[in-house]
CSV table of C-alpha atoms in Angstrom, one decimal:
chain,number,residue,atom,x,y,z
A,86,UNK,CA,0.0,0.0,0.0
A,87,UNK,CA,2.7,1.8,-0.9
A,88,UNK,CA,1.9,5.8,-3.1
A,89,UNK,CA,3.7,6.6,-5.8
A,90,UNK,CA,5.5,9.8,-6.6
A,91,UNK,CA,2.8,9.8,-9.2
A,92,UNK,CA,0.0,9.5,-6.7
A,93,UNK,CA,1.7,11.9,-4.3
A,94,UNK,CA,1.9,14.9,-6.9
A,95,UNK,CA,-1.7,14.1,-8.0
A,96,UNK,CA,-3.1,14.3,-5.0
A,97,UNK,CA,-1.0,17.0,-3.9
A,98,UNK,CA,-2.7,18.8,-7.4
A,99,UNK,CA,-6.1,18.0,-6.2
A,100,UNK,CA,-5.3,20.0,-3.1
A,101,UNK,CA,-3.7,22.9,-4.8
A,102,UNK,CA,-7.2,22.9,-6.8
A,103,UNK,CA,-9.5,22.9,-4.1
A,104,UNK,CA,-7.3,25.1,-1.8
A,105,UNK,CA,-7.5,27.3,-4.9
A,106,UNK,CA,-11.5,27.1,-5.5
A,107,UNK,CA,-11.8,27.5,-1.6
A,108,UNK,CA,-9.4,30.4,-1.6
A,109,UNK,CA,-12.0,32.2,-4.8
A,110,UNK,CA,-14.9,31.2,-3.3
A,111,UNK,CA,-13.9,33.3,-0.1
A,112,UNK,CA,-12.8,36.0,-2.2
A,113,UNK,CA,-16.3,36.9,-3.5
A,114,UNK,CA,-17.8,36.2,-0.5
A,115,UNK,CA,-15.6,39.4,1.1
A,116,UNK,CA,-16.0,41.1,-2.3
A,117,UNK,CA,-19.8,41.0,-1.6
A,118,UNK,CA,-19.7,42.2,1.8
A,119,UNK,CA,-17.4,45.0,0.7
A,120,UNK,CA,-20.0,46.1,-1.8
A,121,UNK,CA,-22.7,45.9,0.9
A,122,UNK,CA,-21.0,47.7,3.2
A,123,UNK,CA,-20.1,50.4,0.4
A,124,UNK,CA,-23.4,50.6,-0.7
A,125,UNK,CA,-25.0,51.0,3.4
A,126,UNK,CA,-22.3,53.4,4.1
A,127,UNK,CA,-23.2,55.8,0.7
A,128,UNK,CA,-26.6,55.7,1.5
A,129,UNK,CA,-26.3,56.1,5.3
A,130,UNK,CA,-24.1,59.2,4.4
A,131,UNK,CA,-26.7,60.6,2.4
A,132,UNK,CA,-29.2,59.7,4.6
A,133,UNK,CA,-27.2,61.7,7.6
A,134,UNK,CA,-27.6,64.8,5.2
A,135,UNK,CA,-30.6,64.7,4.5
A,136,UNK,CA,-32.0,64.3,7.9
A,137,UNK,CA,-29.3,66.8,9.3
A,138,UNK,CA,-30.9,69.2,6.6
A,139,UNK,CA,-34.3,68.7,8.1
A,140,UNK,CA,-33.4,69.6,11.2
A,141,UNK,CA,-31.6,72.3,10.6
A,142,UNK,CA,-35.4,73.9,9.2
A,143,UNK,CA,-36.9,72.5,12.9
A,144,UNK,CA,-38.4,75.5,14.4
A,145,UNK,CA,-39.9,74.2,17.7
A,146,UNK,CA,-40.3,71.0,19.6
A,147,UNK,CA,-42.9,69.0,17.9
A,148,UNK,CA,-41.5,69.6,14.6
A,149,UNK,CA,-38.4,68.2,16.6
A,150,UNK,CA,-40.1,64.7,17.8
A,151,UNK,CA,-41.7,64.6,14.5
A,152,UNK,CA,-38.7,64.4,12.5
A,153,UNK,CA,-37.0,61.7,15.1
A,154,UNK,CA,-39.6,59.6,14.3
A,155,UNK,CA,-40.0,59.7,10.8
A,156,UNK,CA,-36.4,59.2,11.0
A,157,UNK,CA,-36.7,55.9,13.2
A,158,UNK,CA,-38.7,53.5,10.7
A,159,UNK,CA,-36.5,53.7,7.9
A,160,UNK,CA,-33.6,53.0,10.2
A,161,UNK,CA,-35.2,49.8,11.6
A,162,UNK,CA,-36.3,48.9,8.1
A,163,UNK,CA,-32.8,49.2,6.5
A,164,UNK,CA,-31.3,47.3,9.9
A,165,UNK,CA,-33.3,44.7,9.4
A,166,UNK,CA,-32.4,44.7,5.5
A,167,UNK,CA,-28.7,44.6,6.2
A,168,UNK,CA,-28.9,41.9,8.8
A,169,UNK,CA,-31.4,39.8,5.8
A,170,UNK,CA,-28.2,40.6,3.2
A,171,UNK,CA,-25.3,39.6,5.6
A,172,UNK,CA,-27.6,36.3,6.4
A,173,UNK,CA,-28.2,35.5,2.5
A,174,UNK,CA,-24.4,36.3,2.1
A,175,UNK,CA,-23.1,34.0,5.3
A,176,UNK,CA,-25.6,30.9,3.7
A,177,UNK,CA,-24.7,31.4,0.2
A,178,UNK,CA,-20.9,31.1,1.6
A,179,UNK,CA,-22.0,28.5,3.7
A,180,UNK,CA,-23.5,26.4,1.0
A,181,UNK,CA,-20.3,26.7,-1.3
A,182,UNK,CA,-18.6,25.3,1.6
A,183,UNK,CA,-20.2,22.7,1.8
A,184,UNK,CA,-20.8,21.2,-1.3
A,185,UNK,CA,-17.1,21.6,-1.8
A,186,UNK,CA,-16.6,19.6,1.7
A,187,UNK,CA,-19.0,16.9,0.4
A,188,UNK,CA,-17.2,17.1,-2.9
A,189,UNK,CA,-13.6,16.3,-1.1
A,190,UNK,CA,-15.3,13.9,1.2
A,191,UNK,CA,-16.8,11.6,-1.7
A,192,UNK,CA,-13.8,11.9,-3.6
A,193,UNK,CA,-11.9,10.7,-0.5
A,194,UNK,CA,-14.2,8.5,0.1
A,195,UNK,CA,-13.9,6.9,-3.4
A,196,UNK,CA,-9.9,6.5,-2.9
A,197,UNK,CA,-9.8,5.1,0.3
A,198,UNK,CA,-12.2,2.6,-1.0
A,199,UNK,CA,-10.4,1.8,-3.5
A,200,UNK,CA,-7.1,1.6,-1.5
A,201,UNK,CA,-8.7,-1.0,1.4
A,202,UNK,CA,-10.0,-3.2,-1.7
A,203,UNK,CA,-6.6,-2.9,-2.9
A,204,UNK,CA,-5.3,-3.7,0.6
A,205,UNK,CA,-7.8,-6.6,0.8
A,206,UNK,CA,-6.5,-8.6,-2.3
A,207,UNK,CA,-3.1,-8.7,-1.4
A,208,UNK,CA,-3.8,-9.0,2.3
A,209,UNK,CA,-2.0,-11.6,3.9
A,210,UNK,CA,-4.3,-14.9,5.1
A,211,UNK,CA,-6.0,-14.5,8.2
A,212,UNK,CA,-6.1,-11.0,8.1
A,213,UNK,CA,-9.8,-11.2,7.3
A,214,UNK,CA,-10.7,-9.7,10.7
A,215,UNK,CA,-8.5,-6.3,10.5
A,216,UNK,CA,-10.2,-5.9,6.9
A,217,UNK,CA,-13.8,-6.1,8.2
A,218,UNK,CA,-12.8,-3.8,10.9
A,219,UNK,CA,-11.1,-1.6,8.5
A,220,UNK,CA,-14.7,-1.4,5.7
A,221,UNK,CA,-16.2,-1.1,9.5
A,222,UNK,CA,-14.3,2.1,10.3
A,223,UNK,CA,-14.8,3.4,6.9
A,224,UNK,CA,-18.4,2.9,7.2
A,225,UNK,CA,-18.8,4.6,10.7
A,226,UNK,CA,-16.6,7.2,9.0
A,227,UNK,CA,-19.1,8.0,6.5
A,228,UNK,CA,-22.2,7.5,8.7
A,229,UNK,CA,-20.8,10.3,10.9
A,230,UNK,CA,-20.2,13.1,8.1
A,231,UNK,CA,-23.5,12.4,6.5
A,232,UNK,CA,-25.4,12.7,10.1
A,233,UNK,CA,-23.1,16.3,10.7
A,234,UNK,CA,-24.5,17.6,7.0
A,235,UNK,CA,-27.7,17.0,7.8
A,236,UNK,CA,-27.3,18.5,11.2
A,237,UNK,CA,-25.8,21.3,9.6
A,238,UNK,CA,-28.5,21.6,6.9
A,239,UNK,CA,-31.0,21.2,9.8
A,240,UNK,CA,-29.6,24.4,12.0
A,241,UNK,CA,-29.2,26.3,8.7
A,242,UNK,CA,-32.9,25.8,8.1
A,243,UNK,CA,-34.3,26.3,11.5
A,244,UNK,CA,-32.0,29.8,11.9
A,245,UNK,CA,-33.6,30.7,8.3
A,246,UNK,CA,-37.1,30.0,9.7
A,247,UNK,CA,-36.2,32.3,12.9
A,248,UNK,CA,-35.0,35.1,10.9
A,249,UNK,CA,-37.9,35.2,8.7
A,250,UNK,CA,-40.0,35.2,11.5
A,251,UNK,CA,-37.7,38.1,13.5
A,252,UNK,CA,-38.2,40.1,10.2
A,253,UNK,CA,-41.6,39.4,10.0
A,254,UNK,CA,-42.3,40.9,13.7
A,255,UNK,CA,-40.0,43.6,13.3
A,256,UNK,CA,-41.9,44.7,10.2
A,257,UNK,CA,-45.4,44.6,11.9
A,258,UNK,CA,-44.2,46.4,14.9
A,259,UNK,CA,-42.8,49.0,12.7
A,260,UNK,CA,-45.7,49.4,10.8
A,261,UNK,CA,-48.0,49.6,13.9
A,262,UNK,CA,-45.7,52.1,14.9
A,263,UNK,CA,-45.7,54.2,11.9
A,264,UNK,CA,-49.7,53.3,11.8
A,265,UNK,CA,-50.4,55.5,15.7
A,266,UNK,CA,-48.1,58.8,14.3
């Protein structure tokens, strides 16, 4: 059960590879939250001038409390917009991540199968016990990432499920609030 220089290099290759769609994969993930956070921060800016503007043209208190909370409900709405963005953006990440992990993991899973029925035929006699154990192991192996991904899926859901429902009650309370104004 020897590797060949051949086999070393290869693999080493397939590394390099994934490393490398791993490495671009996180690259447009940040490229995306730079270009949220861009975008936020322009209109924010604008925003801040706007409102700054208004009050500057305040002439007594009312007008005052007025213009605080006309200024409050967009602010909650975009809040809750950026958190929805950063959320798509972290699960769209998270997705590539894992169907790249579950691309390795078959693909590792294919070799070392290969390897043990390798191992098996020119296993010496009697050594039928440590190859059972061995397909045993392997098996286990396998049983325990496929439970994690669907644990993983089943967390990613349930938080998806919570936000929408966070979003949902933020948005009625805000509009009950703009609603008694």
């Amino acid at each position: 059960m020897n590797l060949t220089p051949e086999q070393i290099a290869a693999a080493q290759k397939a590394n390099l590879e994934t490393l490398s769609g791993l490495t671009s994969q996180t690259l447009q993930s940040i490229e995306k939250l730079v270009e949220l956070n861009m975008h936020i921060a322009r209109q924010s800016l604008g925003d801040s001038m706007s409102s700054a503007k208004r009050a500057l043209e305040v002439k007594d208190i009312q007008q005052l409390l007025a213009h605080q909370a006309e200024a409050v409900q967009p602010m909650a709405e975009k809040i809750m917009a950026y958190s929805r963005h950063l959320y798509e953006l972290a699960h769209e990440t998270q997705a590539n991540f894992t169907k790249s992990a579950e691309k390795e993991f078959q693909a590792g899973q294919i070799k070392i199968n290969a390897l043990v029925e390798d191992w098996t035929k020119n296993s010496p006699a009697g050594s039928e016990a440590a190859v059972v154990a061995m397909k045993q192991a392997i098996a286990s192996a396998t049983n325990v990432f496929e439970t994690s991904q669907k644990a993983v899926k089943h967390a990613v859901e349930i938080a998806q499920t919570n936000l929408n429902n966070a979003n949902s009650s933020v948005e009625k309370t805000i509009k009950r609030a703009s609603k008694k104004k």
